Amino acid sequence: MENASSSQQAALSETPSYFTQEELNKVNSEFETGGVENVQPLLEKKVKELDNTELNIAVTGDTGAGKSTFINAMRGLRSEDEGAAAVGTTETTMEPTGYTHPTLPNVRYWDLPGIGSTRFTASSYLKEMQFKKYDFFIIVSAGRFTENDANLAKEIKRLGKEFYFVRSKIDADLYSMRKERGEFDEDAEMEKIRSACVSQLGKAGIPDPTVFLISSFKKNMYDFSRLMKTLGDDLPNIKESVFILALPIFSNEIIHKKGEVLKGRIWMLAILAGGAGGIPITGLSIACNIGILIGAIIFFRECLCLDDAARSRLAERKGKSMEELDAAAPSPLLGKITVDVIIWLCKAFVGVSAFAAVVCYFPFVGYLFAAGSTFLVAYKVLNKALTLLMEISEKVHDFAKGAA
């Protein structure tokens, strides 16, 4: 087995984007002077910060523009799913309505009543809608952008927040054109629609706006991917990572983006698990070590839309059973994550014997093993589990596409 201390230092040398250089320097310094015990509190604090970071996204636009459908699409839900935003053409509320992400409770999409359906001016509207809580605004229109939309955008800009223009239901527009004209140049027509939106917004006082043409029902088409990339790129580092983990999976590229974000957490979790491994208190060592690994794998699975609820929704909308869906990529990682699953990962993929696995995870047998040895096993286990889950996610979602 490779030298554990050098592995820890190599892991620390990775510079995840959600660490400042000052934080990384402090972690390195603490590790050099006091080892794992000194580093552990700093990493626990960072992991809690990542878990507790909130992301609040405001979605506004006139009644019938497709706000609720867009919010559901971003949460991986359909209108009939439990917890979905109500879809309709009637404005049902005059207050912001928050919709929590199914697996990341600190991510919320807020359905704001369209300014055209209220008696507020743009400035008073933002005050009433609790402007400061939102990280950015998405202004949705199903037709031309109105003067209300433009006035709202100008007020948002004046107050220093980001906003994005979304022209929804582009698939319906193109369908209508096809029914009317037969064959036509789809890209050229989309460019005409985009140019018309930009022109209208320009006349209303929004210079050089970027307009995204999307369909909430066809996330792998039109500008949906470009919109997701832009939203993520414009967020600060930690919030960008949260946004990526909350994305619905509509392409293998999204799976790989999520994987890169999750991989950035592994070295921290492994050091926390490794630090626990050197404590000669049987109950505490077992609980910390196994608990960290199990919790991490469950979290990976949720972010990759492989939890039971997500797979059940996917199977139902494709007219398949859960068993049929899971058969596309059978794996113990789709069942209950237990100590036995951790041992299976160790024996099958980490190159550690069954006895060594027991030693690493049950300190009453071998707590004299250095904490670094436990770190090394934990690091390899989590990396392999993430790799396997990414592969499973690709196979499951590819199967679902084929079943569409």
Short mmCIF file of C-alpha atoms in Angstrom, two decimals:
data_model
loop_
_atom_site.label_atom_id
_atom_site.label_comp_id
_atom_site.label_asym_id
_atom_site.label_seq_id
_atom_site.Cartn_x
_atom_site.Cartn_y
_atom_site.Cartn_z
CA MET A 1 0.00 0.00 0.00
CA GLU A 2 1.37 3.44 -0.85
CA ASN A 3 2.61 5.77 1.86
CA ALA A 4 -0.45 7.19 3.63
CA SER A 5 1.16 10.46 4.70
CA SER A 6 2.21 11.29 1.13
CA SER A 7 -1.33 10.45 -0.04
CA GLN A 8 -2.77 12.87 2.49
CA GLN A 9 -0.41 15.61 1.38
CA ALA A 10 -1.24 14.91 -2.26
CA ALA A 11 -4.93 15.19 -1.48
CA LEU A 12 -4.36 18.44 0.36
CA SER A 13 -2.43 19.78 -2.63
CA GLU A 14 -5.62 19.57 -4.70
CA THR A 15 -7.18 23.02 -4.64
CA PRO A 16 -10.95 22.72 -4.80
CA SER A 17 -12.51 25.94 -6.01
CA TYR A 18 -14.57 26.35 -2.84
CA PHE A 19 -11.42 26.92 -0.75
CA THR A 20 -9.72 30.28 -0.63
CA GLN A 21 -5.95 30.26 -0.85
CA GLU A 22 -5.81 31.49 2.75
CA GLU A 23 -7.92 28.52 3.89
CA LEU A 24 -5.76 26.05 1.97
CA ASN A 25 -2.59 27.54 3.46
CA LYS A 26 -4.07 27.20 6.94
CA VAL A 27 -5.05 23.55 6.36
CA ASN A 28 -1.56 22.73 5.05
CA SER A 29 0.08 24.55 7.95
CA GLU A 30 -2.06 22.79 10.56
CA PHE A 31 -1.39 19.41 8.96
CA GLU A 32 2.38 19.97 8.96
CA THR A 33 2.47 21.07 12.60
CA GLY A 34 -0.14 18.80 14.17
CA GLY A 35 -1.23 16.17 11.68
CA VAL A 36 -4.77 14.95 11.19
CA GLU A 37 -5.99 16.00 14.63
CA ASN A 38 -5.25 19.66 13.88
CA VAL A 39 -6.77 19.53 10.41
CA GLN A 40 -9.97 17.75 11.35
CA PRO A 41 -11.81 20.74 12.96
CA LEU A 42 -11.03 22.94 9.94
CA LEU A 43 -12.37 20.34 7.52
CA GLU A 44 -15.46 19.67 9.63
CA LYS A 45 -16.20 23.39 9.48
CA LYS A 46 -15.74 23.47 5.69
CA VAL A 47 -17.95 20.43 5.11
CA LYS A 48 -20.67 22.02 7.26
CA GLU A 49 -20.30 25.23 5.29
CA LEU A 50 -20.78 23.33 2.02
CA ASP A 51 -23.79 21.45 3.39
CA ASN A 52 -25.40 24.62 4.76
CA THR A 53 -24.78 26.99 1.85
CA GLU A 54 -28.12 28.34 0.64
CA LEU A 55 -29.04 29.07 -2.95
CA ASN A 56 -32.22 31.05 -3.62
CA ILE A 57 -33.29 31.55 -7.24
CA ALA A 58 -36.17 33.88 -8.12
CA VAL A 59 -38.29 33.13 -11.19
CA THR A 60 -40.63 35.85 -12.37
CA GLY A 61 -42.67 36.67 -15.45
CA ASP A 62 -46.25 37.20 -16.55
CA THR A 63 -48.99 34.69 -15.87
CA GLY A 64 -48.84 31.75 -18.28
CA ALA A 65 -45.19 32.33 -19.19
CA GLY A 66 -44.16 28.90 -17.92
CA LYS A 67 -42.57 29.82 -14.58
CA SER A 68 -43.93 26.82 -12.68
CA THR A 69 -43.03 24.39 -15.46
CA PHE A 70 -39.49 25.79 -15.51
CA ILE A 71 -39.19 25.47 -11.72
CA ASN A 72 -40.38 21.86 -11.88
CA ALA A 73 -37.92 21.10 -14.68
CA MET A 74 -35.04 22.50 -12.62
CA ARG A 75 -36.07 20.26 -9.71
CA GLY A 76 -36.39 17.15 -11.88
CA LEU A 77 -40.15 17.00 -11.33
CA ARG A 78 -43.29 16.93 -13.42
CA SER A 79 -46.48 18.76 -12.50
CA GLU A 80 -48.11 15.56 -11.17
CA ASP A 81 -45.18 14.68 -8.87
CA GLU A 82 -45.49 15.23 -5.15
CA GLY A 83 -44.18 18.66 -4.18
CA ALA A 84 -44.28 20.05 -7.72
CA ALA A 85 -45.20 23.67 -8.40
CA ALA A 86 -48.81 24.01 -9.53
CA VAL A 87 -49.03 24.61 -13.28
CA GLY A 88 -51.79 26.76 -14.74
CA THR A 89 -52.65 30.01 -16.43
CA THR A 90 -54.12 31.74 -13.37
CA GLU A 91 -51.96 33.65 -10.92
CA THR A 92 -52.63 31.84 -7.65
CA THR A 93 -50.59 33.93 -5.22
CA MET A 94 -49.41 37.46 -4.63
CA GLU A 95 -46.53 36.30 -2.43
CA PRO A 96 -43.24 34.58 -3.29
CA THR A 97 -43.72 30.82 -3.15
CA GLY A 98 -40.62 28.75 -2.41
CA TYR A 99 -40.03 25.24 -3.78
CA THR A 100 -37.26 23.22 -2.18
CA HIS A 101 -35.03 20.92 -4.20
CA PRO A 102 -36.02 17.26 -3.63
CA THR A 103 -32.66 16.23 -2.16
CA LEU A 104 -30.82 19.49 -1.40
CA PRO A 105 -33.03 21.37 1.07
CA ASN A 106 -30.87 24.51 1.02
CA VAL A 107 -31.61 25.05 -2.69
CA ARG A 108 -34.91 26.82 -3.31
CA TYR A 109 -36.66 28.13 -6.40
CA TRP A 110 -39.06 30.99 -5.76
CA ASP A 111 -42.11 31.54 -7.93
CA LEU A 112 -42.76 35.28 -7.92
CA PRO A 113 -46.02 36.74 -9.21
CA GLY A 114 -45.48 38.57 -12.47
CA ILE A 115 -45.10 42.30 -12.06
CA GLY A 116 -47.85 42.73 -14.64
CA SER A 117 -50.26 40.96 -12.30
CA THR A 118 -49.55 43.28 -9.36
CA ARG A 119 -50.15 46.91 -8.53
CA PHE A 120 -46.51 47.54 -7.66
CA THR A 121 -43.93 49.61 -9.48
CA ALA A 122 -40.67 47.82 -10.30
CA SER A 123 -38.94 49.24 -7.22
CA SER A 124 -41.80 48.54 -4.79
CA TYR A 125 -42.30 45.09 -6.34
CA LEU A 126 -38.73 44.08 -5.50
CA LYS A 127 -39.17 45.32 -1.95
CA GLU A 128 -42.38 43.34 -1.51
CA MET A 129 -40.80 40.26 -3.08
CA GLN A 130 -37.92 40.29 -0.54
CA PHE A 131 -35.32 41.19 -3.15
CA LYS A 132 -32.23 40.70 -0.98
CA LYS A 133 -32.73 36.98 -0.32
CA TYR A 134 -32.28 35.90 -3.96
CA ASP A 135 -28.94 35.06 -5.55
CA PHE A 136 -30.23 35.95 -9.02
CA PHE A 137 -33.44 36.43 -11.01
CA ILE A 138 -34.76 34.62 -14.07
CA ILE A 139 -37.33 36.58 -16.08
CA VAL A 140 -39.49 34.21 -18.11
CA SER A 141 -41.61 35.15 -21.11
CA ALA A 142 -43.62 32.99 -23.50
CA GLY A 143 -43.84 35.74 -26.10
CA ARG A 144 -42.31 39.15 -26.45
CA PHE A 145 -40.73 40.64 -23.36
CA THR A 146 -42.97 43.34 -21.96
CA GLU A 147 -42.20 46.80 -20.69
CA ASN A 148 -42.83 45.44 -17.19
CA ASP A 149 -40.12 42.82 -17.72
CA ALA A 150 -37.66 45.45 -18.92
CA ASN A 151 -38.44 47.84 -16.05
CA LEU A 152 -37.97 45.01 -13.56
CA ALA A 153 -34.63 44.05 -15.14
CA LYS A 154 -33.40 47.64 -14.94
CA GLU A 155 -34.36 47.85 -11.27
CA ILE A 156 -32.66 44.52 -10.50
CA LYS A 157 -29.51 45.74 -12.24
CA ARG A 158 -29.62 49.05 -10.37
CA LEU A 159 -29.69 47.16 -7.07
CA GLY A 160 -26.71 45.01 -8.04
CA LYS A 161 -28.21 41.57 -8.66
CA GLU A 162 -27.88 39.35 -11.72
CA PHE A 163 -30.84 38.60 -13.98
CA TYR A 164 -31.37 36.41 -17.03
CA PHE A 165 -33.98 36.57 -19.79
CA VAL A 166 -35.61 33.26 -20.73
CA ARG A 167 -37.91 32.89 -23.71
CA SER A 168 -39.84 29.73 -22.88
CA LYS A 169 -42.00 27.33 -24.92
CA ILE A 170 -39.75 27.59 -27.98
CA ASP A 171 -40.68 24.01 -28.92
CA ALA A 172 -44.35 25.02 -29.16
CA ASP A 173 -43.44 27.99 -31.38
CA LEU A 174 -41.42 25.81 -33.73
CA TYR A 175 -44.16 23.18 -33.80
CA SER A 176 -46.70 25.80 -34.84
CA MET A 177 -44.40 27.02 -37.61
CA ARG A 178 -43.90 23.47 -38.84
CA LYS A 179 -47.64 22.84 -38.95
CA GLU A 180 -48.18 26.06 -40.85
CA ARG A 181 -45.25 26.00 -43.28
CA GLY A 182 -43.98 22.45 -43.45
CA GLU A 183 -40.18 22.23 -43.58
CA PHE A 184 -38.13 25.30 -42.65
CA ASP A 185 -34.73 26.29 -41.27
CA GLU A 186 -35.19 25.87 -37.51
CA ASP A 187 -31.90 27.54 -36.56
CA ALA A 188 -32.68 30.57 -38.71
CA GLU A 189 -36.15 30.92 -37.18
CA MET A 190 -34.74 30.65 -33.68
CA GLU A 191 -32.24 33.38 -34.50
CA LYS A 192 -35.11 35.60 -35.69
CA ILE A 193 -36.97 35.03 -32.42
CA ARG A 194 -33.82 35.74 -30.43
CA SER A 195 -33.08 38.91 -32.39
CA ALA A 196 -36.65 40.14 -31.95
CA CYS A 197 -36.42 39.63 -28.17
CA VAL A 198 -33.07 41.42 -28.01
CA SER A 199 -34.46 44.30 -30.10
CA GLN A 200 -37.54 44.66 -27.88
CA LEU A 201 -35.44 44.68 -24.74
CA GLY A 202 -33.01 47.14 -26.30
CA LYS A 203 -35.84 49.55 -27.09
CA ALA A 204 -36.99 49.25 -23.49
CA GLY A 205 -33.57 50.31 -22.22
CA ILE A 206 -31.72 47.00 -21.72
CA PRO A 207 -28.51 47.21 -23.80
CA ASP A 208 -26.99 44.00 -25.23
CA PRO A 209 -29.20 41.53 -23.36
CA THR A 210 -28.60 37.78 -23.62
CA VAL A 211 -31.76 35.82 -24.33
CA PHE A 212 -32.06 32.06 -23.80
CA LEU A 213 -34.60 30.15 -25.89
CA ILE A 214 -35.70 27.05 -24.00
CA SER A 215 -38.24 24.31 -23.62
CA SER A 216 -38.73 23.06 -20.07
CA PHE A 217 -39.85 19.73 -21.54
CA LYS A 218 -36.77 19.28 -23.75
CA LYS A 219 -33.82 20.14 -21.53
CA ASN A 220 -31.31 18.52 -23.89
CA MET A 221 -32.30 20.88 -26.72
CA TYR A 222 -32.17 24.57 -27.64
CA ASP A 223 -30.48 26.89 -25.09
CA PHE A 224 -31.19 24.97 -21.90
CA SER A 225 -27.62 23.67 -21.49
CA ARG A 226 -26.18 27.10 -22.29
CA LEU A 227 -28.46 28.68 -19.69
CA MET A 228 -27.34 26.18 -17.03
CA LYS A 229 -23.67 26.80 -17.81
CA THR A 230 -24.13 30.57 -17.67
CA LEU A 231 -25.99 30.45 -14.36
CA GLY A 232 -23.30 28.28 -12.79
CA ASP A 233 -20.37 30.27 -14.18
CA ASP A 234 -21.76 33.54 -12.80
CA LEU A 235 -22.09 32.26 -9.23
CA PRO A 236 -19.31 32.45 -6.62
CA ASN A 237 -17.38 29.21 -6.24
CA ILE A 238 -19.21 27.47 -3.39
CA LYS A 239 -22.64 28.42 -4.72
CA GLU A 240 -21.62 27.27 -8.20
CA SER A 241 -20.83 23.83 -6.77
CA VAL A 242 -24.22 23.74 -5.00
CA PHE A 243 -25.99 24.76 -8.21
CA ILE A 244 -24.27 22.00 -10.21
CA LEU A 245 -25.20 19.35 -7.64
CA ALA A 246 -28.84 20.51 -7.79
CA LEU A 247 -29.10 20.28 -11.59
CA PRO A 248 -31.46 17.74 -13.12
CA ILE A 249 -29.67 15.12 -15.21
CA PHE A 250 -30.40 15.56 -18.88
CA SER A 251 -26.99 14.67 -20.32
CA ASN A 252 -23.86 12.70 -19.42
CA GLU A 253 -22.02 16.01 -19.29
CA ILE A 254 -24.10 16.97 -16.24
CA ILE A 255 -23.17 13.68 -14.57
CA HIS A 256 -19.47 14.41 -15.11
CA LYS A 257 -19.83 17.97 -13.80
CA LYS A 258 -21.48 16.66 -10.67
CA GLY A 259 -18.74 14.06 -10.34
CA GLU A 260 -16.01 16.70 -10.45
CA VAL A 261 -17.72 18.71 -7.71
CA LEU A 262 -18.22 15.64 -5.52
CA LYS A 263 -14.65 14.50 -6.08
CA GLY A 264 -13.49 17.77 -4.55
CA ARG A 265 -15.08 16.70 -1.25
CA ILE A 266 -13.54 13.24 -1.06
CA TRP A 267 -10.16 14.15 0.35
CA MET A 268 -11.82 16.09 3.18
CA LEU A 269 -14.19 13.25 4.03
CA ALA A 270 -11.36 10.74 3.88
CA ILE A 271 -9.21 12.74 6.27
CA LEU A 272 -12.17 13.06 8.66
CA ALA A 273 -12.70 9.30 8.46
CA GLY A 274 -8.96 8.68 8.78
CA GLY A 275 -8.71 10.97 11.77
CA ALA A 276 -11.42 9.00 13.52
CA GLY A 277 -9.62 5.74 12.76
CA GLY A 278 -6.74 6.54 15.12
CA ILE A 279 -8.94 7.03 18.20
CA PRO A 280 -8.75 3.95 20.49
CA ILE A 281 -12.41 4.13 21.53
CA THR A 282 -14.29 1.31 19.90
CA GLY A 283 -17.80 2.72 19.65
CA LEU A 284 -16.78 6.21 18.63
CA SER A 285 -14.28 5.03 16.03
CA ILE A 286 -16.75 2.69 14.35
CA ALA A 287 -19.54 5.28 14.33
CA CYS A 288 -17.39 8.08 12.91
CA ASN A 289 -15.56 5.99 10.34
CA ILE A 290 -18.42 4.00 8.87
CA GLY A 291 -20.89 6.85 9.30
CA ILE A 292 -18.78 9.25 7.25
CA LEU A 293 -18.36 6.76 4.40
CA ILE A 294 -21.99 5.65 4.34
CA GLY A 295 -23.24 9.23 4.56
CA ALA A 296 -20.95 10.32 1.73
CA ILE A 297 -22.04 7.50 -0.59
CA ILE A 298 -25.72 8.21 0.09
CA PHE A 299 -25.10 11.90 -0.68
CA PHE A 300 -23.27 11.01 -3.93
CA ARG A 301 -26.20 8.83 -4.92
CA GLU A 302 -28.74 11.59 -4.27
CA CYS A 303 -26.77 14.18 -6.25
CA LEU A 304 -26.54 11.76 -9.18
CA CYS A 305 -30.34 11.23 -9.06
CA LEU A 306 -29.99 7.60 -8.02
CA ASP A 307 -31.86 7.72 -4.72
CA ASP A 308 -35.03 5.64 -4.49
CA ALA A 309 -37.39 8.58 -4.99
CA ALA A 310 -35.58 9.87 -8.10
CA ARG A 311 -35.35 6.41 -9.66
CA SER A 312 -39.01 5.77 -8.90
CA ARG A 313 -40.05 9.01 -10.65
CA LEU A 314 -37.83 8.19 -13.62
CA ALA A 315 -39.22 4.66 -13.94
CA GLU A 316 -42.81 5.87 -13.68
CA ARG A 317 -42.49 8.51 -16.38
CA LYS A 318 -40.90 5.97 -18.71
CA GLY A 319 -43.57 3.33 -18.03
CA LYS A 320 -41.06 0.96 -16.45
CA SER A 321 -40.73 -0.72 -13.08
CA MET A 322 -37.92 0.10 -10.67
CA GLU A 323 -36.61 -3.42 -11.21
CA GLU A 324 -36.37 -2.86 -14.97
CA LEU A 325 -34.60 0.45 -14.45
CA ASP A 326 -32.13 -0.98 -11.94
CA ALA A 327 -31.42 -3.93 -14.22
CA ALA A 328 -29.73 -1.48 -16.59
CA ALA A 329 -26.90 -1.21 -14.06
CA PRO A 330 -27.28 -3.68 -11.19
CA SER A 331 -25.15 -2.78 -8.19
CA PRO A 332 -25.12 -3.06 -4.38
CA LEU A 333 -24.78 0.75 -4.40
CA LEU A 334 -28.44 1.05 -5.42
CA GLY A 335 -29.56 -0.77 -2.27
CA LYS A 336 -29.16 0.08 1.38
CA ILE A 337 -25.64 1.31 2.10
CA THR A 338 -24.32 -0.71 5.04
CA VAL A 339 -21.01 -1.81 6.54
CA ASP A 340 -21.18 -4.86 4.27
CA VAL A 341 -21.23 -2.58 1.21
CA ILE A 342 -18.15 -0.74 2.49
CA ILE A 343 -16.34 -4.04 3.03
CA TRP A 344 -17.39 -5.16 -0.47
CA LEU A 345 -15.86 -1.99 -1.93
CA CYS A 346 -12.65 -2.60 0.01
CA LYS A 347 -12.28 -6.22 -1.07
CA ALA A 348 -13.40 -5.77 -4.68
CA PHE A 349 -11.83 -2.47 -5.67
CA VAL A 350 -9.35 -1.11 -3.14
CA GLY A 351 -6.99 -4.08 -3.01
CA VAL A 352 -7.37 -4.47 0.72
CA SER A 353 -7.88 -7.92 2.24
CA ALA A 354 -10.99 -8.67 4.25
CA PHE A 355 -8.87 -8.71 7.42
CA ALA A 356 -7.27 -5.36 6.64
CA ALA A 357 -10.72 -3.90 5.97
CA VAL A 358 -11.84 -5.05 9.40
CA VAL A 359 -8.70 -3.63 10.98
CA CYS A 360 -9.26 -0.27 9.33
CA TYR A 361 -12.91 -0.04 10.29
CA PHE A 362 -12.92 -1.69 13.69
CA PRO A 363 -10.19 -0.09 15.84
CA PHE A 364 -10.77 -2.49 18.75
CA VAL A 365 -8.95 -5.01 16.49
CA GLY A 366 -6.28 -2.75 15.14
CA TYR A 367 -6.49 0.84 16.36
CA LEU A 368 -2.69 0.98 16.46
CA PHE A 369 -2.75 1.28 12.68
CA ALA A 370 -1.87 4.86 11.84
CA ALA A 371 -4.76 7.19 11.13
CA GLY A 372 -3.23 7.68 7.68
CA SER A 373 -3.83 4.03 6.80
CA THR A 374 -7.52 4.50 7.44
CA PHE A 375 -7.44 7.69 5.42
CA LEU A 376 -5.94 5.87 2.46
CA VAL A 377 -8.63 3.18 2.47
CA ALA A 378 -11.39 5.77 2.92
CA TYR A 379 -9.99 7.87 0.08
CA LYS A 380 -9.92 4.90 -2.28
CA VAL A 381 -13.34 3.63 -1.22
CA LEU A 382 -15.02 6.99 -1.80
CA ASN A 383 -13.28 7.54 -5.14
CA LYS A 384 -14.31 4.11 -6.36
CA ALA A 385 -17.86 4.49 -5.07
CA LEU A 386 -18.20 7.82 -6.88
CA THR A 387 -16.79 6.39 -10.12
CA LEU A 388 -19.20 3.45 -9.96
CA LEU A 389 -22.18 5.69 -9.19
CA MET A 390 -21.36 7.96 -12.13
CA GLU A 391 -21.23 4.92 -14.41
CA ILE A 392 -24.52 3.64 -12.99
CA SER A 393 -26.14 7.05 -13.46
CA GLU A 394 -25.07 7.14 -17.10
CA LYS A 395 -26.43 3.64 -17.76
CA VAL A 396 -29.71 4.24 -15.94
CA HIS A 397 -30.39 7.57 -17.66
CA ASP A 398 -29.31 6.24 -21.07
CA PHE A 399 -31.72 3.33 -20.56
CA ALA A 400 -34.48 5.77 -19.64
CA LYS A 401 -33.84 7.81 -22.78
CA GLY A 402 -34.10 4.67 -24.85
CA ALA A 403 -37.40 3.87 -23.15
CA ALA A 404 -38.85 7.28 -23.96
#
